[in-house]
Coordinates of C-alpha atoms in Angstrom, one line a residue:
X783 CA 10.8 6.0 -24.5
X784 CA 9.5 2.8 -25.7
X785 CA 10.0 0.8 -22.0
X786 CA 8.2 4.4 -20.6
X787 CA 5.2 3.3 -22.8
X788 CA 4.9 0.2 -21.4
X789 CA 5.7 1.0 -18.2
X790 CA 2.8 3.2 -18.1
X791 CA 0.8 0.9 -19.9
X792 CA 1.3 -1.6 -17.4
X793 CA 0.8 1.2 -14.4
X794 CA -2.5 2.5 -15.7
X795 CA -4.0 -1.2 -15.8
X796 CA -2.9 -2.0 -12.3
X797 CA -3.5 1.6 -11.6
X798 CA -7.3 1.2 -12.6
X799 CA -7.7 -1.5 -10.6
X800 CA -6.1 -0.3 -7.8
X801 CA -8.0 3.3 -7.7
X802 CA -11.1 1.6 -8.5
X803 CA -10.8 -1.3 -6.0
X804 CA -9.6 1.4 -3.4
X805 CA -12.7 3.8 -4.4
X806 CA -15.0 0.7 -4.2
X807 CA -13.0 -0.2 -0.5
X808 CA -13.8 3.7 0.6
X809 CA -17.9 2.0 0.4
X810 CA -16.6 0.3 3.9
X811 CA -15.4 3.7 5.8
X812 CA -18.6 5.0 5.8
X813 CA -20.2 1.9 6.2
X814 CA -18.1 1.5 9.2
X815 CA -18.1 4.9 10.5
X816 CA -21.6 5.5 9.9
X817 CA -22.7 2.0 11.6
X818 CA -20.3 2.1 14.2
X819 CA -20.1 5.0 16.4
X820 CA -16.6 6.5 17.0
X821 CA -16.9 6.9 20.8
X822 CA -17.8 2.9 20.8
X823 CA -14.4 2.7 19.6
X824 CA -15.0 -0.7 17.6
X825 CA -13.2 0.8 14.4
X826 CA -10.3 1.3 16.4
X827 CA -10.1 -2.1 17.0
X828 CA -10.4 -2.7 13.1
X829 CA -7.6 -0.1 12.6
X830 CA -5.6 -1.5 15.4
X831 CA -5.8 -5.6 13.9
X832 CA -5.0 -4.5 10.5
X833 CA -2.2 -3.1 11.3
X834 CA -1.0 -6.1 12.8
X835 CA -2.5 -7.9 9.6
X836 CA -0.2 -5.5 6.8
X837 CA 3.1 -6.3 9.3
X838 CA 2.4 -10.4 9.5
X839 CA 2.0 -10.4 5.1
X840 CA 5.5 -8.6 5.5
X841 CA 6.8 -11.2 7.8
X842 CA 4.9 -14.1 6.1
X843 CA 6.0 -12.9 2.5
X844 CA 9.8 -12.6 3.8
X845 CA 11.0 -11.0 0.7
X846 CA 9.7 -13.7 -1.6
X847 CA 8.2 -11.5 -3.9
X848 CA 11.1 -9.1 -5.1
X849 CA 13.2 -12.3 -5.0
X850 CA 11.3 -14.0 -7.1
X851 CA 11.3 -11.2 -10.2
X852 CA 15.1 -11.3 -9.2
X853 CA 15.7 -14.4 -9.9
X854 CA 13.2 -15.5 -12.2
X855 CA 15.4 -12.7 -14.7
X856 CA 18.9 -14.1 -14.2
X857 CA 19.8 -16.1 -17.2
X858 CA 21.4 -19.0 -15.4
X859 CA 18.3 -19.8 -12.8
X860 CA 15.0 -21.6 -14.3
X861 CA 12.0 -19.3 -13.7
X862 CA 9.7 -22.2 -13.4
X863 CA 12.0 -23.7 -10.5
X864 CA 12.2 -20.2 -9.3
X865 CA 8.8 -19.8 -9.1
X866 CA 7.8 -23.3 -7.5
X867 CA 10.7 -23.0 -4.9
X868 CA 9.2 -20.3 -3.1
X869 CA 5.5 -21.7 -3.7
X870 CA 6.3 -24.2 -1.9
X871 CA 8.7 -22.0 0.9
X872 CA 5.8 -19.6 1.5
X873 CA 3.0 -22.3 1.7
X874 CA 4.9 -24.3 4.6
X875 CA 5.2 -21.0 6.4
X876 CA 2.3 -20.3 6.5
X877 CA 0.6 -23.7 7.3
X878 CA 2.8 -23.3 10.3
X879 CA 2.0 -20.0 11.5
X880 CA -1.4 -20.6 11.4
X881 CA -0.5 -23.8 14.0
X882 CA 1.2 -21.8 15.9
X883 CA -1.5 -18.8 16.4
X884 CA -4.2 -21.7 17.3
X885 CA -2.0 -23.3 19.7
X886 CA -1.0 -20.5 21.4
X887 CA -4.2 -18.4 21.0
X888 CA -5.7 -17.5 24.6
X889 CA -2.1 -16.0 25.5
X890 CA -1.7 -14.1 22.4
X891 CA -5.4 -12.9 22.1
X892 CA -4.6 -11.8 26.0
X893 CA -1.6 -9.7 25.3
X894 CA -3.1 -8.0 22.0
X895 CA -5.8 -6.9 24.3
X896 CA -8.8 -8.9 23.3
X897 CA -8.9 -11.5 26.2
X898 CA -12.8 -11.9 25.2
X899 CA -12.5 -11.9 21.5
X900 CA -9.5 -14.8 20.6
X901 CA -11.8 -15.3 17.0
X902 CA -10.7 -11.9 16.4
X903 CA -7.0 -13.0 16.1
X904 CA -7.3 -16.7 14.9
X905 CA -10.0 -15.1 12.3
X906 CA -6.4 -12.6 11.1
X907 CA -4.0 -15.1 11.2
X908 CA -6.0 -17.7 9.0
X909 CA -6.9 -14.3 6.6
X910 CA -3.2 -13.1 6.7
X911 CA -1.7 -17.1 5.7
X912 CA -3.9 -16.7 2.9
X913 CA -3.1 -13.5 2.1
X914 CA 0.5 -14.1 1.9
X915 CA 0.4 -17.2 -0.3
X916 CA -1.5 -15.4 -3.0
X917 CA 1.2 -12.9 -3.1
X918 CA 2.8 -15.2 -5.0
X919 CA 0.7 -16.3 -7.7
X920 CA 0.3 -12.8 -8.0
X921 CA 3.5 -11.8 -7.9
X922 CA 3.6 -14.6 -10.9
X923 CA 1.1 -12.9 -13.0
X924 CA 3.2 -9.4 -12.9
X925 CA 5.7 -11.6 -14.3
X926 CA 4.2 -12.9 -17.1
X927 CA 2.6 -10.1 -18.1
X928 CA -0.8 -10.9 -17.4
X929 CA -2.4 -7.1 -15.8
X930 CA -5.8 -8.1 -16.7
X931 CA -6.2 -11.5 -14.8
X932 CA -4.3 -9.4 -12.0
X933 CA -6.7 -6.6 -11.8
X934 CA -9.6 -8.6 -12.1
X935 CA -8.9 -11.1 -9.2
X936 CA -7.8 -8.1 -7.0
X937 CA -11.3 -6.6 -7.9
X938 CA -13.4 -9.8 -7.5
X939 CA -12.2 -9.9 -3.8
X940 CA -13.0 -6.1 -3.2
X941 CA -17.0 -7.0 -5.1
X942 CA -17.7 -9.9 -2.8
X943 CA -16.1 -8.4 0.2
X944 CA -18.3 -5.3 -0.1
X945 CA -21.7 -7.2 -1.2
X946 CA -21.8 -9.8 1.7
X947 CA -20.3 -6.6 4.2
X948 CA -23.8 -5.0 2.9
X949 CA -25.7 -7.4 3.6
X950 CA -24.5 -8.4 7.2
X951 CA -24.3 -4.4 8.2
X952 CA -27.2 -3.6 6.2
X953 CA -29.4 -5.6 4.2
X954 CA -30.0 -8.3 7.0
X955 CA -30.8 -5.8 9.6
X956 CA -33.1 -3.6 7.5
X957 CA -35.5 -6.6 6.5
X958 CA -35.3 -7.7 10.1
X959 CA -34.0 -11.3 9.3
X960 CA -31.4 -12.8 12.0
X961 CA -30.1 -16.1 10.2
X962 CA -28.6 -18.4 12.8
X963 CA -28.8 -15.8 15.8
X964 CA -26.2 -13.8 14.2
X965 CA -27.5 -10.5 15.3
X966 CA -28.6 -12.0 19.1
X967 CA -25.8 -9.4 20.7
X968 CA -26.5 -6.8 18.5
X969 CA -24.0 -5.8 15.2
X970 CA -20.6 -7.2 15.8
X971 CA -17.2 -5.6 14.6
X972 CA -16.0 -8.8 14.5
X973 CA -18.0 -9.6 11.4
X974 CA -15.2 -7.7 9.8
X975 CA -12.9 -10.3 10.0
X976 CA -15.3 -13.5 9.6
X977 CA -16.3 -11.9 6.2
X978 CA -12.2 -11.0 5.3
X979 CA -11.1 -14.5 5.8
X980 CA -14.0 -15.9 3.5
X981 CA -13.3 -13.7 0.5
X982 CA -9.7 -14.3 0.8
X983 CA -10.1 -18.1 0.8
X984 CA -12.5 -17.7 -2.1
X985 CA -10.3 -16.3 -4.0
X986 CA -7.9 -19.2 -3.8
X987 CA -9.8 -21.2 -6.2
X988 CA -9.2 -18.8 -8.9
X989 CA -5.6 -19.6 -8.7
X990 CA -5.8 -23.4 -10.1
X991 CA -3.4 -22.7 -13.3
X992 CA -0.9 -20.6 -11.4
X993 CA -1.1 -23.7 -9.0
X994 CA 0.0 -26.0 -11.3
X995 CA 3.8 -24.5 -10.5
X996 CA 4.4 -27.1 -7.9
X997 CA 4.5 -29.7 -10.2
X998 CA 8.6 -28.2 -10.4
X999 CA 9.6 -29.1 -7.1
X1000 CA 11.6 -28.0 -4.7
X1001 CA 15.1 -26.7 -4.7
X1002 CA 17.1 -26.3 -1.4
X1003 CA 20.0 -25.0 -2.5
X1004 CA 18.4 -22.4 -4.9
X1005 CA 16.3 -21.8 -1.8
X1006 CA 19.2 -20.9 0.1
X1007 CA 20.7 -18.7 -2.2
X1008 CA 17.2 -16.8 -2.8
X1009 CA 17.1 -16.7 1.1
X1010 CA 20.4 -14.7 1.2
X1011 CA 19.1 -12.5 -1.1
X1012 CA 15.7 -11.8 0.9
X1013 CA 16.5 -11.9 4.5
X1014 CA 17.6 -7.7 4.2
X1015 CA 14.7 -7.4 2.3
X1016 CA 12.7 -8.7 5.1
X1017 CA 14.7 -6.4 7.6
X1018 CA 13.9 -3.9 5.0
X1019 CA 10.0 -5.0 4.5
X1020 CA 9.2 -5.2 7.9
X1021 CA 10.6 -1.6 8.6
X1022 CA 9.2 -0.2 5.9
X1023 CA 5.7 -1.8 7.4
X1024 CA 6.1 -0.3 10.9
X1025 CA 6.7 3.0 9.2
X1026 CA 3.2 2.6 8.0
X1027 CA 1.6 0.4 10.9
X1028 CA 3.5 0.9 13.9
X1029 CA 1.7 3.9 15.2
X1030 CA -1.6 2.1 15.1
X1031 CA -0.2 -1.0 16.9
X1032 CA 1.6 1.4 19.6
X1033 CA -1.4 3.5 20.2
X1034 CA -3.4 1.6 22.4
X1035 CA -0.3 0.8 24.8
X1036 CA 0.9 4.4 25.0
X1037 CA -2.0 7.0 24.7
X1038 CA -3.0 7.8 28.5
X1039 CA -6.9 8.6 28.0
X1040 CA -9.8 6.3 28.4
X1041 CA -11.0 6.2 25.2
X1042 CA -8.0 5.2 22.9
X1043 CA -10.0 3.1 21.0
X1044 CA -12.3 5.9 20.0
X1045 CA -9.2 8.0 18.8
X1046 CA -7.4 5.3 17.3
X1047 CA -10.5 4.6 15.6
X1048 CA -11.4 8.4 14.6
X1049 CA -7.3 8.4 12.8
X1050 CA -7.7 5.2 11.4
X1051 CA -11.1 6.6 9.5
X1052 CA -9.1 10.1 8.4
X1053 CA -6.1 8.1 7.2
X1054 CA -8.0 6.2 4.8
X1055 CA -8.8 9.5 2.6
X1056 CA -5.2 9.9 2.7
X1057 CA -4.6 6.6 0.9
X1058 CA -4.7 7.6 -2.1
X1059 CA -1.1 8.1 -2.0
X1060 CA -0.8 5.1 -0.9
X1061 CA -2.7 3.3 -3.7
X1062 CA -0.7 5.3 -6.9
X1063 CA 2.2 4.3 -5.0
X1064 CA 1.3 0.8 -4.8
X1065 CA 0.2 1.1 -8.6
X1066 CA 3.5 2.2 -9.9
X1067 CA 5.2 -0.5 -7.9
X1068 CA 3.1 -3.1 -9.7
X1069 CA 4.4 -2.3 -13.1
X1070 CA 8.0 -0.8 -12.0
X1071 CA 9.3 -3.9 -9.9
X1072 CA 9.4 -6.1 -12.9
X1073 CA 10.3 -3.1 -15.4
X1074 CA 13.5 -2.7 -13.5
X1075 CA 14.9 -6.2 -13.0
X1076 CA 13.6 -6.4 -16.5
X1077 CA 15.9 -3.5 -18.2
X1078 CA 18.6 -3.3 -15.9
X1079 CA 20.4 -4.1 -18.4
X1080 CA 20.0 -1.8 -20.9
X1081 CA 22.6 1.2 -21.7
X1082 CA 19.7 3.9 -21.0
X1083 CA 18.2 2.2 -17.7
X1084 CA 19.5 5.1 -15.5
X1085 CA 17.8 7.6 -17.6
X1086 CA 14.4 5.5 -17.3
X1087 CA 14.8 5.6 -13.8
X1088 CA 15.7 8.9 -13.3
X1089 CA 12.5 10.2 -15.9
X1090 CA 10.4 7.6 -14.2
X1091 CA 11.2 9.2 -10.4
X1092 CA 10.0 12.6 -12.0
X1093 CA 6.9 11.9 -13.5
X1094 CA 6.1 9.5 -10.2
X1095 CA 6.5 12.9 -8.1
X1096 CA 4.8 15.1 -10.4
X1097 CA 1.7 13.1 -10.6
X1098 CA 1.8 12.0 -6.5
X1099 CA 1.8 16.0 -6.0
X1100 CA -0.7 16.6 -8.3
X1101 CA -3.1 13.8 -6.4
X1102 CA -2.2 15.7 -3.0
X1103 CA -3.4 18.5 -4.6
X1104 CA -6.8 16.9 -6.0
X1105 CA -7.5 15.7 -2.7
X1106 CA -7.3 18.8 -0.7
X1107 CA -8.9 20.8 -2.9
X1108 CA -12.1 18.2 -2.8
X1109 CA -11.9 17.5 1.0
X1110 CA -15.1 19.5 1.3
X1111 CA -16.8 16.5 -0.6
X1112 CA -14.4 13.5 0.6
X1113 CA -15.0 14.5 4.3
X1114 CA -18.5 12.7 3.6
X1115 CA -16.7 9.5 3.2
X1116 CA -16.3 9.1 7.0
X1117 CA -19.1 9.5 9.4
X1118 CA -19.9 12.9 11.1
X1119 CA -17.9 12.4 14.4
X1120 CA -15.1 11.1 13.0
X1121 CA -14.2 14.3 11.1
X1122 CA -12.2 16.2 13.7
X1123 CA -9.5 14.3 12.9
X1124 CA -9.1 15.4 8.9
X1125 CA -6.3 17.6 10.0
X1126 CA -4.1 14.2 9.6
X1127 CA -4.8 14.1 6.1
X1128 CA -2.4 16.4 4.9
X1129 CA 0.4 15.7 6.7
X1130 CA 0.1 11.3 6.3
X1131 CA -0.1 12.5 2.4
X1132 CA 3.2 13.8 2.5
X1133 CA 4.2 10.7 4.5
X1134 CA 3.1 8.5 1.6
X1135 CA 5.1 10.7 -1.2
X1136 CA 7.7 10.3 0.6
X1137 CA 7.6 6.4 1.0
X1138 CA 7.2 6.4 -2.6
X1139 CA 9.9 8.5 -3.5
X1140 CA 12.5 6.5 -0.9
X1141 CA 10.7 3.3 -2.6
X1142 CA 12.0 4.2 -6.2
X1143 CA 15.1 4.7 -4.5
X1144 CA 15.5 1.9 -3.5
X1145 CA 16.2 0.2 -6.5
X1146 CA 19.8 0.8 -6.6
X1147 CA 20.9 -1.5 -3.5
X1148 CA 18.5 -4.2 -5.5
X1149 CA 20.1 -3.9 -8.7
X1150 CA 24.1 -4.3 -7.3
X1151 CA 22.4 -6.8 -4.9
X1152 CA 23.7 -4.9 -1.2
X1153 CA 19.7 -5.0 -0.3
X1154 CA 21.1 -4.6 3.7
X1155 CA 21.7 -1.0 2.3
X1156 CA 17.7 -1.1 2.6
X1157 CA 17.6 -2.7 5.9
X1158 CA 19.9 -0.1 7.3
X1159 CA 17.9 2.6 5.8
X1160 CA 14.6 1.6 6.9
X1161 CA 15.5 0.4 10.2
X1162 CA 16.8 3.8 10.7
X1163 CA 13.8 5.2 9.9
X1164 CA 11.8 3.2 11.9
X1165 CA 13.4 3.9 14.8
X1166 CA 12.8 7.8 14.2
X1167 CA 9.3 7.1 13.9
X1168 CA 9.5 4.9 17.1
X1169 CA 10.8 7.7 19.2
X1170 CA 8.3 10.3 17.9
X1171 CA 5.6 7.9 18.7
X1172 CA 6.4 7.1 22.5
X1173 CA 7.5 10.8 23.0
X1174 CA 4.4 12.2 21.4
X1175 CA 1.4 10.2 21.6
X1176 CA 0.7 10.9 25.3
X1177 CA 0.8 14.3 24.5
X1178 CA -0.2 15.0 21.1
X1179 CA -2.7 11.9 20.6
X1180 CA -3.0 10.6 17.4
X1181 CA -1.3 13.8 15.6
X1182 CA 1.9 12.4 16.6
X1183 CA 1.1 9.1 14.6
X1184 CA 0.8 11.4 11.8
X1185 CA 4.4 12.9 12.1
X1186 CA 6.2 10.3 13.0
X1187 CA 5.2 8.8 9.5
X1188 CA 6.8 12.0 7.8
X1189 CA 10.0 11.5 10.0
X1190 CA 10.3 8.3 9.5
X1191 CA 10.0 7.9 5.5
X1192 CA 12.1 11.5 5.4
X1193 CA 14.9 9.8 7.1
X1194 CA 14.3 6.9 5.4
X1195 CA 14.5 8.7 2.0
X1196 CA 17.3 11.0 2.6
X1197 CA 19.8 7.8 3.4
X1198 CA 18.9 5.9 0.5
X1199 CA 19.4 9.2 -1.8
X1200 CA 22.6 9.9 -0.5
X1201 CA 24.4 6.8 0.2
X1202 CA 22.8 5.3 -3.5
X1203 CA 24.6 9.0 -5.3
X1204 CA 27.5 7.3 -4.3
X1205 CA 27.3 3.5 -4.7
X1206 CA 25.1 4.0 -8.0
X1207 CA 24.7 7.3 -9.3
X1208 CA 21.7 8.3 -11.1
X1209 CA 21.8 11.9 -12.4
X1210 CA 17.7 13.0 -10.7
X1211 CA 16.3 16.2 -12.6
X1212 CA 16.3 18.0 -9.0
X1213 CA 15.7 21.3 -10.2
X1214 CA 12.2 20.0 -12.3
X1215 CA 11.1 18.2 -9.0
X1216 CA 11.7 21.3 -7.0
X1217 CA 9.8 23.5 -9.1
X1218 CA 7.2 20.8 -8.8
X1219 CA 7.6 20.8 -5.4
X1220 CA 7.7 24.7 -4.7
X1221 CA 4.7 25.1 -7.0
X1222 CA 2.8 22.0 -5.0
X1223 CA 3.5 24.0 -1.8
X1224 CA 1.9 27.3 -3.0
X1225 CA -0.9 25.9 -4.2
X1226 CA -1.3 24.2 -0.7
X1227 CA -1.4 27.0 1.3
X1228 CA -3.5 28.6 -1.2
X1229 CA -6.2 25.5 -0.8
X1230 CA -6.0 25.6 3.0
X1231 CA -7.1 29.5 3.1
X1232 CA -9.8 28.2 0.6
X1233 CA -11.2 25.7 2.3
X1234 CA -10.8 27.6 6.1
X1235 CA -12.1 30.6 4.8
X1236 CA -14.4 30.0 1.9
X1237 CA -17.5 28.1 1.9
X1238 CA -17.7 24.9 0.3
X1239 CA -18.3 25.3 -3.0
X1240 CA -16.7 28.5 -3.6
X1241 CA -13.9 26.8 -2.1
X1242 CA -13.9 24.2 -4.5
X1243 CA -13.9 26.5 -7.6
X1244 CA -11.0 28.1 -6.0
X1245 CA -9.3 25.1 -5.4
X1246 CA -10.2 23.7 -8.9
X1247 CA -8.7 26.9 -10.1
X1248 CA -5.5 26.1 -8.7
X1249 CA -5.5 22.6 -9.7
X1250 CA -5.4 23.4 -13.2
X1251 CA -2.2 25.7 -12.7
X1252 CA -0.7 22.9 -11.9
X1253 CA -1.7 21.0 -14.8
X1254 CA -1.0 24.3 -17.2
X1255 CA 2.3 24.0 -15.6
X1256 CA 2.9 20.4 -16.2
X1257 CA 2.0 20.7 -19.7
X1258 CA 3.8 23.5 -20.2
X1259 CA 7.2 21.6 -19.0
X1260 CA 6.7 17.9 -19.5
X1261 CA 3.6 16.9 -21.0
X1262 CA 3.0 19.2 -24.5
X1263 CA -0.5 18.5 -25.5
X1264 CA 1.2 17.6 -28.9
X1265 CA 2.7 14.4 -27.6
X1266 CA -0.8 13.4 -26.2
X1267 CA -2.6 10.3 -28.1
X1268 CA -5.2 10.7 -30.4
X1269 CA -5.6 14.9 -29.9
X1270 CA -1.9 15.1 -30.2
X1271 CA -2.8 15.2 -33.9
X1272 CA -4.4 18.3 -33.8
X1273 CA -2.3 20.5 -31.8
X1274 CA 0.8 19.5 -33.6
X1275 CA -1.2 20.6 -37.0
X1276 CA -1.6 24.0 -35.2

């Protein structure tokens, strides 16, 4: 119980920054969609190079981050070596991707479909080097146990990124000042990127006493035994990206209309209310990566596991819940004609719980150190979501994206279950999570007849009517208000 403390100790601080630096993030969708018109379709072009963007930090990464709480927690390797080993690895990487992208640039900003626009890709390449050399420093933080200088670097970026966003989209344009001819062509989506890659790079400097971990040098044959250990993981990674990305890479190369752009643009604006499952996900993996290298050990650590898989579902179904039953205020995040594609929503939620659920999972191939179990699973899965893709997204649009995410992470999810009951059994309280589950669905359908049929704020009262069930029942099972800090007091006098 003790290690579940802590564990959710650690979640809620990553967690707060996270749902706060997500919230403050939402500022740019309707700053986007509002400024940008969907049928222009320049937020498809943001969707579409981001995509790209999550799939090259995969790529870039290569596994480096799991390996590193790996093997910074065996006994026999130095953590300090550990740690500077794969500095160093992931630095010279990088360095050389970016060469590569700026020698190669007219051909590769031809074939990504922005013959006009090679900044756009040289711009995400620099931003994504960057990126995925502060993964490690901050991988090194979640190691030492250090949430707050974590959170607080992850929210500076999101501040400064938003502020100077403001002021070129806004601010600038309102008091009719046009510094250096910036504005000669009118607003460009490319100031997107331009303002990414500076906030990433600023960020660097705040990383000056995690930097100091070169001064350990460079180990080749540790290297070599860390890469054995990653390489799956990167199989594994770069699935597990496509599963999330591929659709909005694929889109523009398979969707017959004229305006693909527009529609990519009008499901990359929907998807971000979605997200949320997405962030708590990315939250609990935070604090649970180093958890369970951390405890492994212990007598009880399948229990933990097991407990912690439950109370992840619980609370992801309980955030589906909360954001259906609010769409009729979240809608106003995204601009007006970028709305009729909220039916998404729903249905890329789902996708996310399920990621999350098959990510938990996963931890049994990690542990016993078989991680090509993982790239098996999520190659699979990818694949799946593939085929759904190139089959449906000429006829189907964008909705297709959406569904190929829940067949992808299902499939995904259902291997790793199966094949890790056998190769490391973990006794999951199924019936609890079906209740859960049953229970989540009811109150679904109820919330769509709400919000179809009601207006909005009756069916909010409904909704919020049904969200408390849930809670009631939650408490009821898993969560007795005596147990509660602080008020616990009082209801166990009662």
């Amino acid at each position: 119980m003790a290690n579940l403390k802590s564990l959710a100790k650690d979640t809620a601080i990553y967690g707060l920054s996270s749902i706060i630096g997500r919230f403050l993030n939402y500022l740019l969708v309707p700053l986007y969609t509002y400024v940008i018109n969907a049928s222009s379709g320049g937020y498809g072009v943001v969707t579409n190079l981001y995509a790209y963007t999550a799939l090259l930090l995969v790529i870039l990464t290569y596994g480096m981050e799991t390996t590193f709480f790996r093997f910074a927690n065996k006994s026999e390797e130095n953590p300090d070596k550990v740690y500077s080993t794969i500095l160093t690895a992931v630095l010279t990487t990088s360095v050389l991707f970016v060469t590569l992208v700026l020698l190669f640039i007219k051909p590769l900003s031809g074939a990504m479909g922005y013959p006009d626009h090679p900044s756009y890709i040289w711009t995400m390449a620099m931003t994504v080097a960057i990126d995925a050399f502060q993964c490690i420093p901050f991988s090194y933080l979640r190691y030492k146990k250090r949430p707050l200088k974590f959170a607080a670097l992850k929210l500076g970026f999101i501040f400064l990124n938003i502020l100077l966003n403001l002021t070129y989209f806004v601010f600038l344009p309102k008091l009719g000042l046009n510094p250096c001819g910036i504005y000669d062509n009118g607003i460009q989506v490319g100031w997107v990127f331009y303002i990414n890659l500076f906030c990433t790079a600023f960020m660097t400097l705040f990383f000056i006493r995690e930097l100091k971990g070169f001064k350990h040098g460079f180990d080749w044959s540790l290297m070599k035994r860390m890469l054995s250990y990653s390489w799956p993981i990167l199989v594994l990674g770069i699935a597990g990206v496509l599963n999330q990305t591929a659709s909005q890479i694929i889109f523009p190369y398979v969707y017959k209309g004229g305006d693909g752009a527009a529609q990519l643009g009008i499901y990359g604006a929907c998807i971000k209310i979605a997200m949320i499952m997405a962030m708590i996900t990315q939250a609990f993996r935070y604090a649970y990566e180093p958890f369970v290298f951390g405890s492994s050990t212990e007598k009880d650590s399948k229990e933990t596991y097991a407990k912690a898989m439950k109370y992840f579902i619980i609370f992801t179904l309980l955030a589906f819940l909360c954001v259906i039953g609010y769409m009729g205020v979240l809608k106003y995040i995204i601009g007006a004609d970028y709305r009729v594609g909220l039916k998404v929503v729903p249905i890329v939620m789902a996708a996310e719980i399920m990621m999350g659920i098959y990510f938990n999972l996963s931890f049994w191939y990690k542990l016993i150190d078989q991680t090509l179990w993982g790239a098996l699973f999520s190659g699979i899965g990818c694949l799946v979501l593939f085929a759904i893709n190139f089959i449906f997204i000429p006829k189907v649009g964008y909705m297709a994206c959406a569904w190929a995410g829940v067949g992808g992470y299902g499939t995904s999810m259902l291997l790793s279950y199966f094949v890790g009951q056998k190769k490391y059994k973990i006794d999951y309280p199924l019936k609890d999570i079906a209740v859960y589950t049953l229970a989540a669905a009811v109150l679904f359908a109820g919330m769509v007849y709400a919000n179809k049929y009601l207006g909005t704020w009756a069916a909010i009262g409904v909704n919020t009517v049904l969200i408390l069930l849930f809670c009631a029942l939650i408490v009821k099972r898993d969560l007795p208000l005596s147990s509660l800090p602080v008020v616990g007091k009082y209801f166990r006098k009662a």
